[in-house]
XYZ file of C-alpha atoms in Angstrom:
685
model
C -135.280 41.484 -91.750
C -131.575 41.125 -91.110
C -129.051 43.745 -90.238
C -128.351 45.829 -87.176
C -127.325 49.404 -86.604
C -123.607 49.734 -86.917
C -123.020 46.617 -89.024
C -120.868 46.896 -92.176
C -122.814 48.344 -95.063
C -125.700 49.349 -92.804
C -128.240 51.577 -94.556
C -130.624 53.772 -92.632
C -133.012 53.954 -95.588
C -133.508 50.173 -95.547
C -134.001 50.260 -91.792
C -136.608 52.957 -92.393
C -138.296 50.742 -94.981
C -138.582 48.090 -92.286
C -140.177 50.657 -90.013
C -142.664 51.642 -92.718
C -143.456 47.993 -93.441
C -144.120 46.946 -89.855
C -146.040 50.151 -89.112
C -148.296 49.482 -92.098
C -149.021 45.937 -90.923
C -149.659 46.963 -87.311
C -151.937 49.865 -88.252
C -153.852 47.632 -90.676
C -154.431 45.057 -87.951
C -155.334 47.423 -85.121
C -157.248 49.962 -87.243
C -158.207 48.288 -90.542
C -160.186 51.245 -91.834
C -157.295 53.673 -91.252
C -154.887 51.863 -93.603
C -156.902 49.346 -95.584
C -153.934 48.080 -97.594
C -151.404 47.909 -94.779
C -150.868 44.238 -95.523
C -148.479 45.335 -98.299
C -145.901 45.798 -95.553
C -145.187 42.083 -95.960
C -144.298 42.641 -99.614
C -141.876 45.378 -98.603
C -140.191 42.927 -96.232
C -139.926 40.297 -98.981
C -138.104 42.643 -101.369
C -135.773 43.801 -98.586
C -134.980 40.192 -97.671
C -134.222 39.316 -101.286
C -131.843 42.265 -101.529
C -130.006 41.744 -98.238
C -129.644 37.970 -98.387
C -128.479 38.021 -101.997
C -126.020 40.842 -101.247
C -124.531 38.776 -98.431
C -124.336 35.585 -100.485
C -122.859 37.429 -103.441
C -120.120 38.986 -101.306
C -119.254 35.590 -99.832
C -119.093 33.916 -103.225
C -116.973 36.685 -104.743
C -114.635 36.578 -101.735
C -114.324 32.801 -101.274
C -115.741 31.241 -104.437
C -118.344 29.282 -102.480
C -121.175 29.506 -99.957
C -120.797 27.839 -96.598
C -124.320 26.491 -96.536
C -124.172 25.255 -92.954
C -122.922 28.615 -91.698
C -125.588 30.433 -93.710
C -128.434 28.345 -92.311
C -127.026 28.599 -88.792
C -126.952 32.411 -89.017
C -130.568 32.446 -90.143
C -131.535 30.152 -87.264
C -129.759 32.297 -84.651
C -131.253 35.463 -86.097
C -134.881 34.406 -86.453
C -135.810 31.380 -84.400
C -135.162 32.383 -80.763
C -137.701 35.218 -80.892
C -140.079 33.217 -83.082
C -140.070 30.243 -80.721
C -140.526 32.511 -77.702
C -143.670 34.080 -79.161
C -144.988 30.678 -80.253
C -144.571 29.295 -76.740
C -146.182 32.312 -75.135
C -149.038 32.104 -77.651
C -149.820 28.548 -76.543
C -149.961 29.701 -72.913
C -152.127 32.709 -73.805
C -154.473 30.495 -75.817
C -154.926 28.142 -72.868
C -155.626 30.835 -70.292
C -157.509 33.405 -72.353
C -159.087 31.982 -75.502
C -162.291 29.907 -75.514
C -161.468 26.216 -75.746
C -162.944 25.673 -79.260
C -160.066 27.748 -80.635
C -157.371 25.647 -79.017
C -157.311 22.976 -81.697
C -156.710 25.351 -84.603
C -154.162 27.308 -82.591
C -152.288 24.146 -81.607
C -152.138 22.956 -85.217
C -150.981 26.311 -86.520
C -148.347 26.667 -83.791
C -146.796 23.390 -84.941
C -147.023 24.489 -88.599
C -145.408 27.814 -87.694
C -142.597 26.145 -85.746
C -141.889 24.001 -88.806
C -142.275 27.043 -91.087
C -145.122 25.505 -93.051
C -147.872 27.868 -91.877
C -148.396 29.504 -95.262
C -149.269 26.172 -96.886
C -151.637 25.266 -94.064
C -153.459 28.578 -94.458
C -153.572 28.106 -98.236
C -155.257 24.745 -97.709
C -157.691 26.214 -95.188
C -158.534 29.130 -97.463
C -160.177 26.823 -100.008
C -162.089 24.918 -97.334
C -165.277 26.887 -96.762
C -165.767 25.798 -93.152
C -162.119 26.351 -92.268
C -162.023 29.707 -94.048
C -164.663 30.990 -91.605
C -162.644 30.010 -88.517
C -161.477 32.712 -86.146
C -157.879 33.732 -86.804
C -155.244 31.930 -84.757
C -152.688 33.718 -82.582
C -149.921 32.719 -84.998
C -151.630 33.242 -88.336
C -149.165 36.018 -89.148
C -146.336 33.456 -89.203
C -147.360 32.633 -92.767
C -145.028 35.348 -94.063
C -142.161 34.082 -91.905
C -142.758 30.626 -93.366
C -142.446 32.044 -96.867
C -139.191 33.779 -95.884
C -137.708 30.653 -94.322
C -138.557 28.631 -97.416
C -136.801 31.317 -99.461
C -133.738 31.135 -97.205
C -133.709 27.359 -97.569
C -133.555 27.162 -101.342
C -132.044 30.514 -102.365
C -128.326 29.802 -101.809
C -128.771 26.432 -103.485
C -130.454 28.133 -106.431
C -127.667 30.662 -106.809
C -125.057 27.918 -106.733
C -127.140 25.885 -109.150
C -127.087 28.722 -111.680
C -123.329 28.272 -111.899
C -120.132 29.171 -110.105
C -120.919 32.877 -109.865
C -117.317 33.965 -109.654
C -116.626 32.440 -113.067
C -119.975 32.689 -114.839
C -121.670 35.652 -113.207
C -123.257 36.697 -116.487
C -125.629 33.745 -116.318
C -126.994 34.510 -112.860
C -128.939 37.737 -113.409
C -130.724 36.457 -116.555
C -131.558 33.246 -114.683
C -133.067 35.185 -111.804
C -134.935 37.407 -114.271
C -136.555 34.333 -115.821
C -137.458 33.017 -112.364
C -138.912 36.399 -111.423
C -141.091 36.533 -114.538
C -142.273 32.942 -114.123
C -143.208 33.551 -110.501
C -144.929 36.840 -111.335
C -146.875 35.158 -114.123
C -147.927 32.390 -111.760
C -148.929 34.979 -109.159
C -151.107 36.864 -111.641
C -152.745 33.674 -112.954
C -153.255 32.085 -109.536
C -154.664 35.303 -108.063
C -157.287 35.322 -110.808
C -158.171 31.634 -110.646
C -157.630 30.846 -106.935
C -157.354 34.152 -105.066
C -157.542 32.767 -101.534
C -154.592 30.339 -101.644
C -152.641 32.619 -104.001
C -152.105 35.031 -101.140
C -150.157 32.446 -99.125
C -148.325 30.104 -101.473
C -144.575 30.584 -101.867
C -144.372 30.382 -105.704
C -146.655 33.433 -105.956
C -144.190 35.416 -103.817
C -140.773 34.286 -105.092
C -140.673 37.084 -107.659
C -140.614 39.689 -104.882
C -137.481 38.165 -103.382
C -136.032 37.840 -106.876
C -136.706 41.522 -107.520
C -134.666 42.468 -104.465
C -132.001 39.951 -105.479
C -131.775 41.494 -108.936
C -131.114 44.903 -107.397
C -128.355 43.363 -105.245
C -126.615 41.643 -108.154
C -126.867 44.661 -110.473
C -126.092 47.223 -107.765
C -122.878 48.523 -109.342
C -124.790 49.416 -112.518
C -127.755 50.960 -110.713
C -126.011 53.850 -108.910
C -128.022 56.911 -109.943
C -127.049 60.571 -110.190
C -128.457 62.861 -107.511
C -131.661 64.006 -109.263
C -132.728 60.593 -110.619
C -132.007 59.105 -107.168
C -134.230 61.772 -105.622
C -137.019 60.975 -108.075
C -136.627 57.220 -107.619
C -136.894 57.376 -103.824
C -139.815 59.801 -103.966
C -141.677 57.625 -106.493
C -140.883 54.474 -104.530
C -142.195 55.805 -101.221
C -145.259 57.228 -102.989
C -146.004 53.804 -104.479
C -145.695 52.092 -101.091
C -147.965 54.577 -99.329
C -150.449 54.677 -102.210
C -150.866 50.900 -102.031
C -151.117 50.983 -98.233
C -153.947 53.504 -98.312
C -155.702 52.623 -101.578
C -155.747 48.830 -101.509
C -158.209 46.930 -99.329
C -159.450 43.387 -98.737
C -161.324 43.479 -102.067
C -158.109 44.128 -104.010
C -157.045 41.016 -105.994
C -153.700 40.372 -104.363
C -150.844 39.619 -104.803
C -151.051 39.334 -108.607
C -149.894 42.235 -110.723
C -151.054 44.788 -108.153
C -148.272 43.642 -105.814
C -145.884 45.229 -108.320
C -146.757 48.643 -106.902
C -145.348 48.212 -103.369
C -142.654 45.764 -104.513
C -141.281 47.996 -107.285
C -141.660 50.970 -104.947
C -139.449 49.217 -102.396
C -136.893 48.351 -105.079
C -136.781 51.996 -106.200
C -136.068 53.179 -102.663
C -133.278 50.604 -102.334
C -131.811 51.601 -105.712
C -131.865 55.291 -104.812
C -129.873 54.530 -101.677
C -127.040 52.911 -103.639
C -125.746 56.440 -104.241
C -123.474 57.398 -101.309
C -124.368 60.335 -99.095
C -127.474 61.851 -97.603
C -130.812 61.806 -99.359
C -133.714 64.234 -99.252
C -135.505 62.083 -96.666
C -132.486 61.254 -94.495
C -133.410 63.803 -91.802
C -136.565 61.769 -91.183
C -135.662 58.216 -92.150
C -132.395 58.317 -90.173
C -134.057 59.801 -87.101
C -133.863 57.820 -83.893
C -137.607 56.984 -83.648
C -137.724 55.621 -87.199
C -134.494 53.677 -86.770
C -135.708 52.290 -83.447
C -138.914 51.082 -85.066
C -136.964 49.477 -87.880
C -134.617 47.859 -85.384
C -137.463 46.158 -83.482
C -139.558 45.488 -86.600
C -139.119 41.712 -86.542
C -140.103 41.294 -82.896
C -142.891 43.855 -83.240
C -144.306 41.856 -86.129
C -144.196 38.732 -83.977
C -145.840 40.234 -80.885
C -148.500 42.618 -82.127
C -150.869 39.969 -83.526
C -151.246 37.696 -80.467
C -151.492 40.792 -78.264
C -154.313 42.122 -80.429
C -156.224 38.840 -80.487
C -156.067 37.931 -76.797
C -156.659 41.448 -75.474
C -160.488 41.436 -75.742
C -160.630 38.209 -73.741
C -158.129 39.417 -71.170
C -159.934 42.748 -70.769
C -163.417 41.223 -71.231
C -164.424 44.064 -73.522
C -164.235 45.186 -77.104
C -161.234 47.314 -77.935
C -161.706 51.082 -78.003
C -159.196 53.591 -79.352
C -157.421 54.146 -75.993
C -157.085 50.403 -75.465
C -155.780 49.888 -78.999
C -153.180 52.606 -78.495
C -152.153 51.068 -75.195
C -151.857 47.601 -76.751
C -149.745 49.018 -79.554
C -147.434 50.525 -76.946
C -147.335 47.185 -75.116
C -146.371 45.449 -78.364
C -143.527 47.936 -78.852
C -142.242 47.334 -75.314
C -142.392 43.555 -75.762
C -140.624 43.899 -79.098
C -137.839 46.010 -77.595
C -137.316 43.589 -74.717
C -137.273 40.655 -77.134
C -134.811 42.450 -79.408
C -132.403 43.175 -76.559
C -132.772 40.003 -74.509
C -133.496 37.365 -77.154
C -132.708 38.459 -80.710
C -129.343 40.086 -80.027
C -128.169 37.491 -77.515
C -129.313 34.577 -79.629
C -127.448 35.919 -82.640
C -124.182 36.468 -80.742
C -124.179 33.707 -78.103
C -120.687 32.213 -78.372
C -121.516 28.470 -78.094
C -123.952 28.764 -81.002
C -121.793 31.082 -83.085
C -118.855 28.705 -82.843
C -120.837 25.607 -83.828
C -123.349 25.431 -86.685
C -124.154 21.857 -85.641
C -125.035 23.011 -82.138
C -127.173 25.789 -83.644
C -129.115 23.334 -85.774
C -129.462 20.996 -82.781
C -130.887 23.895 -80.777
C -133.320 24.566 -83.637
C -134.625 20.985 -83.600
C -134.890 21.111 -79.803
C -136.841 24.350 -79.972
C -139.210 22.911 -82.560
C -139.771 19.859 -80.375
C -140.482 21.951 -77.288
C -142.978 24.160 -79.129
C -144.641 21.107 -80.665
C -144.848 19.533 -77.200
C -146.587 22.616 -75.807
C -149.011 22.608 -78.719
C -149.646 18.901 -78.186
C -150.538 19.574 -74.571
C -153.030 22.215 -75.701
C -154.539 19.719 -78.154
C -154.865 17.061 -75.443
C -156.576 19.526 -73.113
C -158.899 20.558 -75.953
C -160.095 16.954 -76.346
C -160.992 16.813 -72.647
C -162.982 20.043 -72.912
C -164.852 18.739 -75.952
C -166.047 15.754 -73.940
C -167.153 18.001 -71.090
C -168.959 20.340 -73.497
C -170.949 17.414 -74.885
C -172.112 16.700 -71.342
C -172.951 20.389 -70.742
C -175.082 20.610 -73.885
C -176.855 17.370 -73.000
C -177.544 18.679 -69.492
C -178.973 21.918 -70.869
C -181.194 19.947 -73.251
C -182.376 17.685 -70.439
C -183.600 20.665 -68.424
C -185.215 22.506 -71.332
C -188.531 24.210 -70.719
C -191.046 25.845 -73.028
C -188.859 28.971 -72.811
C -185.702 27.205 -73.958
C -184.216 28.502 -77.215
C -186.688 29.617 -79.882
C -189.592 28.795 -77.564
C -188.772 31.993 -75.658
C -190.089 33.968 -78.643
C -193.491 32.259 -78.566
C -195.825 34.739 -76.925
C -198.070 32.072 -75.438
C -195.145 30.769 -73.362
C -194.985 34.078 -71.453
C -191.211 33.870 -70.907
C -189.935 36.401 -68.363
C -186.320 36.808 -69.531
C -186.054 35.650 -73.153
C -182.687 37.347 -73.726
C -180.788 36.243 -70.630
C -177.371 34.519 -70.477
C -176.716 31.360 -72.477
C -176.114 28.068 -70.704
C -173.330 27.317 -73.213
C -171.426 30.214 -74.782
C -168.374 28.499 -76.276
C -169.205 26.943 -79.627
C -167.368 23.627 -79.929
C -167.955 20.291 -81.699
C -171.155 19.712 -79.718
C -172.606 22.749 -81.490
C -171.489 22.005 -85.053
C -174.407 22.624 -87.394
C -173.123 20.111 -89.957
C -173.241 17.115 -87.587
C -175.236 14.254 -89.109
C -177.774 11.991 -87.457
C -176.798 8.364 -86.892
C -179.291 7.312 -89.566
C -177.445 9.171 -92.341
C -175.327 7.457 -95.012
C -173.131 9.400 -97.459
C -173.691 8.688 -101.151
C -170.429 8.066 -102.990
C -171.919 8.409 -106.490
C -172.665 12.106 -105.945
C -169.048 12.994 -105.128
C -167.889 16.517 -106.062
C -164.114 16.694 -105.820
C -163.281 15.757 -102.236
C -166.851 16.394 -101.056
C -169.687 13.926 -100.560
C -172.557 16.412 -100.522
C -175.460 13.919 -100.619
C -176.632 11.914 -97.591
C -179.641 9.648 -97.186
C -181.092 9.597 -93.659
C -183.749 6.906 -93.336
C -186.034 7.524 -90.364
C -188.842 5.410 -91.840
C -188.104 2.187 -90.027
C -188.087 0.377 -93.378
C -191.498 1.634 -94.587
C -191.358 1.411 -98.415
C -194.083 4.054 -98.791
C -192.470 6.557 -96.424
C -192.589 10.222 -97.335
C -189.421 11.447 -99.107
C -188.112 14.901 -98.245
C -185.050 16.696 -99.641
C -182.923 19.533 -98.209
C -180.657 21.185 -100.809
C -178.379 24.215 -100.945
C -175.138 25.288 -99.320
C -174.074 25.466 -95.669
C -176.958 27.868 -95.044
C -179.277 24.960 -95.812
C -177.134 22.606 -93.754
C -177.566 24.798 -90.661
C -181.289 23.872 -90.612
C -180.743 20.125 -90.671
C -180.698 19.668 -86.873
C -184.305 20.907 -86.745
C -185.230 18.869 -89.792
C -183.679 15.684 -88.411
C -185.990 16.049 -85.438
C -189.014 16.505 -87.707
C -187.886 13.609 -89.909
C -187.659 11.339 -86.887
C -191.108 12.402 -85.655
C -192.711 11.973 -89.096
C -190.676 8.906 -90.179
C -189.408 10.518 -93.357
C -186.727 9.275 -95.691
C -184.784 12.506 -95.443
C -182.183 13.299 -98.106
C -179.647 16.100 -97.855
C -177.427 17.507 -100.597
C -175.388 20.540 -99.604
C -172.175 21.953 -101.049
C -170.545 24.820 -99.182
C -170.439 28.214 -100.913
C -172.575 26.984 -103.836
C -175.955 28.604 -104.568
C -178.529 26.064 -105.724
C -179.518 28.036 -108.809
C -178.831 28.129 -112.531
C -176.603 31.212 -112.339
C -173.036 32.323 -112.728
C -171.926 33.894 -109.490
C -169.122 35.285 -107.377
C -168.901 35.343 -103.625
C -167.400 33.049 -101.028
C -164.216 30.945 -101.278
C -164.237 27.233 -101.812
C -166.031 26.472 -105.080
C -165.883 27.904 -108.571
C -169.000 28.880 -110.465
C -168.778 26.073 -113.050
C -168.446 23.351 -110.430
C -171.432 24.687 -108.512
C -173.552 24.997 -111.634
C -172.782 21.449 -112.759
C -173.488 20.010 -109.314
C -176.765 21.862 -108.780
C -178.025 21.027 -112.310
C -177.279 17.347 -111.773
C -178.944 17.299 -108.363
C -182.002 19.217 -109.625
C -182.641 16.403 -112.119
C -182.012 13.712 -109.529
C -184.438 15.286 -107.046
C -187.171 15.588 -109.671
C -186.682 11.940 -110.657
C -186.977 10.908 -106.996
C -190.481 12.487 -106.856
C -190.310 13.664 -103.218
C -193.262 15.172 -101.396
C -191.213 18.152 -100.233
C -188.024 19.983 -101.188
C -186.588 22.503 -98.743
C -183.886 24.821 -100.029
C -181.676 27.611 -98.708
C -178.341 29.236 -99.495
C -176.409 32.417 -98.744
C -177.696 34.511 -101.634
C -176.799 37.743 -99.836
C -173.114 36.887 -100.402
C -173.235 34.529 -103.372
C -173.984 37.266 -105.842
C -175.535 36.404 -109.228
C -173.465 37.642 -112.126
C -174.665 37.045 -115.693
C -172.878 40.142 -116.960
C -176.096 42.092 -117.549
C -175.879 44.258 -114.453
C -179.543 43.530 -113.698
C -180.751 43.549 -110.080
C -179.839 40.462 -108.067
C -183.463 39.477 -107.577
C -184.112 39.440 -111.334
C -181.039 37.320 -112.056
C -181.877 34.905 -109.251
C -185.502 34.644 -110.414
C -184.325 33.489 -113.850
C -182.037 30.913 -112.259
C -184.508 29.603 -109.657
C -188.012 29.456 -111.102
C -187.220 26.772 -113.732
C -185.614 24.585 -111.069
C -188.565 24.967 -108.729
C -191.025 24.303 -111.564
C -189.235 21.034 -112.352
C -189.808 19.880 -108.743
C -193.402 21.030 -108.410
C -194.254 19.372 -111.747
C -192.872 16.162 -110.233
C -195.390 16.519 -107.369
C -193.245 18.194 -104.689
C -194.004 21.217 -102.564
C -191.017 23.587 -102.488
C -190.247 25.448 -99.266
C -187.627 28.174 -99.305
C -186.031 28.837 -95.910
C -185.271 32.527 -95.475
C -181.777 33.116 -94.141
C -181.435 34.018 -90.445
C -180.278 37.542 -89.583
C -176.614 38.399 -89.993
C -174.280 37.689 -87.111
C -170.650 38.616 -87.818
C -171.650 41.264 -90.331
C -173.900 42.904 -87.736
C -172.025 42.563 -84.416
C -168.504 41.709 -83.184
C -168.029 37.980 -83.673
C -167.003 37.465 -80.018
C -169.786 39.621 -78.606
C -171.515 36.826 -76.682
C -168.239 35.595 -75.194
C -167.378 39.104 -74.041
C -170.887 39.757 -72.689
C -171.714 36.432 -71.081
C -173.726 37.990 -68.237
C -175.612 40.406 -70.474
C -175.861 39.059 -74.039
C -178.682 41.510 -74.765
C -175.842 44.009 -75.236
C -175.184 42.191 -78.522
C -178.621 43.031 -79.928
C -178.594 45.068 -83.137
C -181.199 46.843 -85.194
C -183.410 44.581 -87.270
C -182.769 46.826 -90.259
C -179.019 46.101 -89.965
C -179.194 42.393 -89.187
C -181.861 41.292 -91.642
C -180.855 42.745 -94.978
C -182.681 41.923 -98.198
C -182.272 38.268 -99.136
C -182.616 37.729 -102.935
C -183.567 34.077 -102.475
C -186.355 34.947 -100.033
C -187.620 37.766 -102.232
C -187.864 35.498 -105.277
C -189.787 32.919 -103.236
C -192.067 35.571 -101.747
C -193.097 36.797 -105.202
C -193.059 33.447 -107.027
C -196.130 32.837 -109.227
C -195.677 29.078 -108.741
C -198.431 27.935 -106.311
C -196.232 25.034 -105.226
C -193.520 27.360 -103.849
C -193.756 28.835 -100.346
C -191.429 30.968 -98.243
C -190.777 30.062 -94.608
C -189.436 33.126 -92.813
C -188.619 32.553 -89.140
C -187.086 35.979 -88.516
C -189.495 36.533 -85.611
C -187.704 33.749 -83.740
C -184.430 35.688 -83.971
C -185.734 39.231 -83.544
C -188.459 41.217 -81.874
C -190.092 44.143 -83.653
C -186.959 46.295 -83.518
C -183.856 44.271 -82.634
C -182.191 40.962 -83.471
C -180.415 38.992 -80.761
C -177.431 36.696 -80.328
C -178.869 34.711 -77.395
C -182.520 33.706 -76.998
C -184.001 31.409 -74.397
C -180.582 30.820 -72.782
C -179.203 29.425 -76.049
C -176.581 31.125 -78.215
C -178.072 31.483 -81.686
C -174.921 31.357 -83.781
C -172.139 28.829 -84.113
C -169.781 31.121 -85.997
C -169.755 34.157 -88.244
C -172.863 33.262 -90.231
C -174.282 29.850 -89.237
C -176.710 28.653 -86.592
C -175.674 26.880 -83.432
C -176.905 23.281 -83.771
C -178.505 23.566 -80.340
C -180.582 26.590 -81.375
C -181.471 24.982 -84.707
C -182.980 22.026 -82.835
C -185.212 24.352 -80.810
C -186.648 25.661 -84.084
C -188.083 22.234 -84.970
C -191.552 22.866 -83.440
C -192.031 26.236 -85.149
C -190.614 24.963 -88.437
C -192.969 21.970 -88.275
C -195.889 24.286 -87.532
C -195.034 26.399 -90.584
C -194.900 23.333 -92.814
C -198.325 22.254 -91.581
C -199.771 25.757 -91.943
C -198.559 26.014 -95.528
C -200.198 22.685 -96.310
C -197.400 20.280 -96.959
């Protein structure tokens, strides 16, 4: 993202590419359905950076025979970090004043990672953690691409020097970069297939894009095209960029080989511009609006994301088209001010320009200041967590028959079942995965880094106590707060085995990040045998079958595939003397309403109600249980405690129903204990 109008070798077509790239990203974020693949703007930036940085380094090496590494790093620091640190600092302040406190911790951690330019690796790690992958986006999540760029800047000059003294052995450099490009591209394709979530963020899967731009820079003298081929190259390149921006979406396996389309398109546009003179698109790409947008592209990229995320909380409403347009304009104004007052001055401030050591000292100071701000946010978060625990306890202490799910019991005659929640911000006190004090994790059932099995002994040492199992994924885990209460009342030995994003069925599947199909299948098969050998009186099971889609390659309906993978497992348990109870999944939350709806409608959460037909879609697991011929299998469907006859709610009985995108608030789960216990008794456990 380097370069400024009027600098030696300045090219308006590259500045226009910056404008196209940042516009694609901004449109994709503000209006995802308008440009579903706008995220490819980042790939355009990567190719541009590879071209410009390599061009600069090559000129310096040819001119002087060496690279002044300290000067190079200092220029990068002066160019990028002042604006980046400014937005990071402001983001911490915005998070404190505008975001709900449960989001402070993740934001604080990611601010520090972004200041250290390690954000892409943090997001890669989070992307394979099912719970973390469902977190709300942080204000600085977009810094992942800047982290990739900074890592490129760090090793690239060293790599070029390591390939040989370019002035004397230039012939070895381009083949070396070509090998690196192919290795990185191969890794990107393989990693996108095997681990698509982290592949998007990790640097090795992106190096080839920088190398592609670098190859154009090093071979520039041999790539000058005649007029007509240059015309065709630029036209094809722009067409490839726009085709990817409009045709790709969040289902597209990316980066992988499909990233070749925008990356090669960008390289073609750069190659076409190596020919001196005007091009067919110059009248547009060199126009003042396009050049202005390219000039502020870096700061606009920095500002637009935090502006977009904090705006609903600042305005206390969901964003409509006029508001989105206004926020886009605000982002442009902030970007222009940052460009003029921070970017340009930071790059040319005499004390820093004259001393690379002072520049690097300023960098470390800036990192420390940003980290200190983030640390303050983390400290304040811990205080709010403690207060939230007290608030939840106070709400529980004053519960009535109309509290939580009890408000949907007709006999309670509750006057305002859908009124405001006592606690709207979902923090650690509301975590559905929290265990009871009686629970012990079982090391022998380890799956990778997970310990999915816990034994919770509520029997008081009774050797003949009833044994009950809960198995599935996190959609089983969300019921455990209610079941802990029942286990304590009935003195069960309650055993839980849950593995996030893994359906407890004998199926191949695709769906949510975090676990591969083979791992899930092995774990669930092993646990199915263990449960049968334990001879429990009851097995309760649930998982997110609406997203964890069965895939045996036959193309048969989901219900048929799931039936084949579930009935033998259930038969094994019922033959061992257990009753099997399938817990139907609660209605959708994030797929049915804006995820922050309750926070934005605290006084009137009924505004978050949605049609029952939208919120409670067909659940293959529930349908298999409903039609099971096995007399020992029963379905427990508590939809009526989330919905009335026409609509499903986000707050009932002054309790927020959901913890996050698709899991129950622990507090609401506990209020379901009486009705869940009644269902178990009715079905004859």
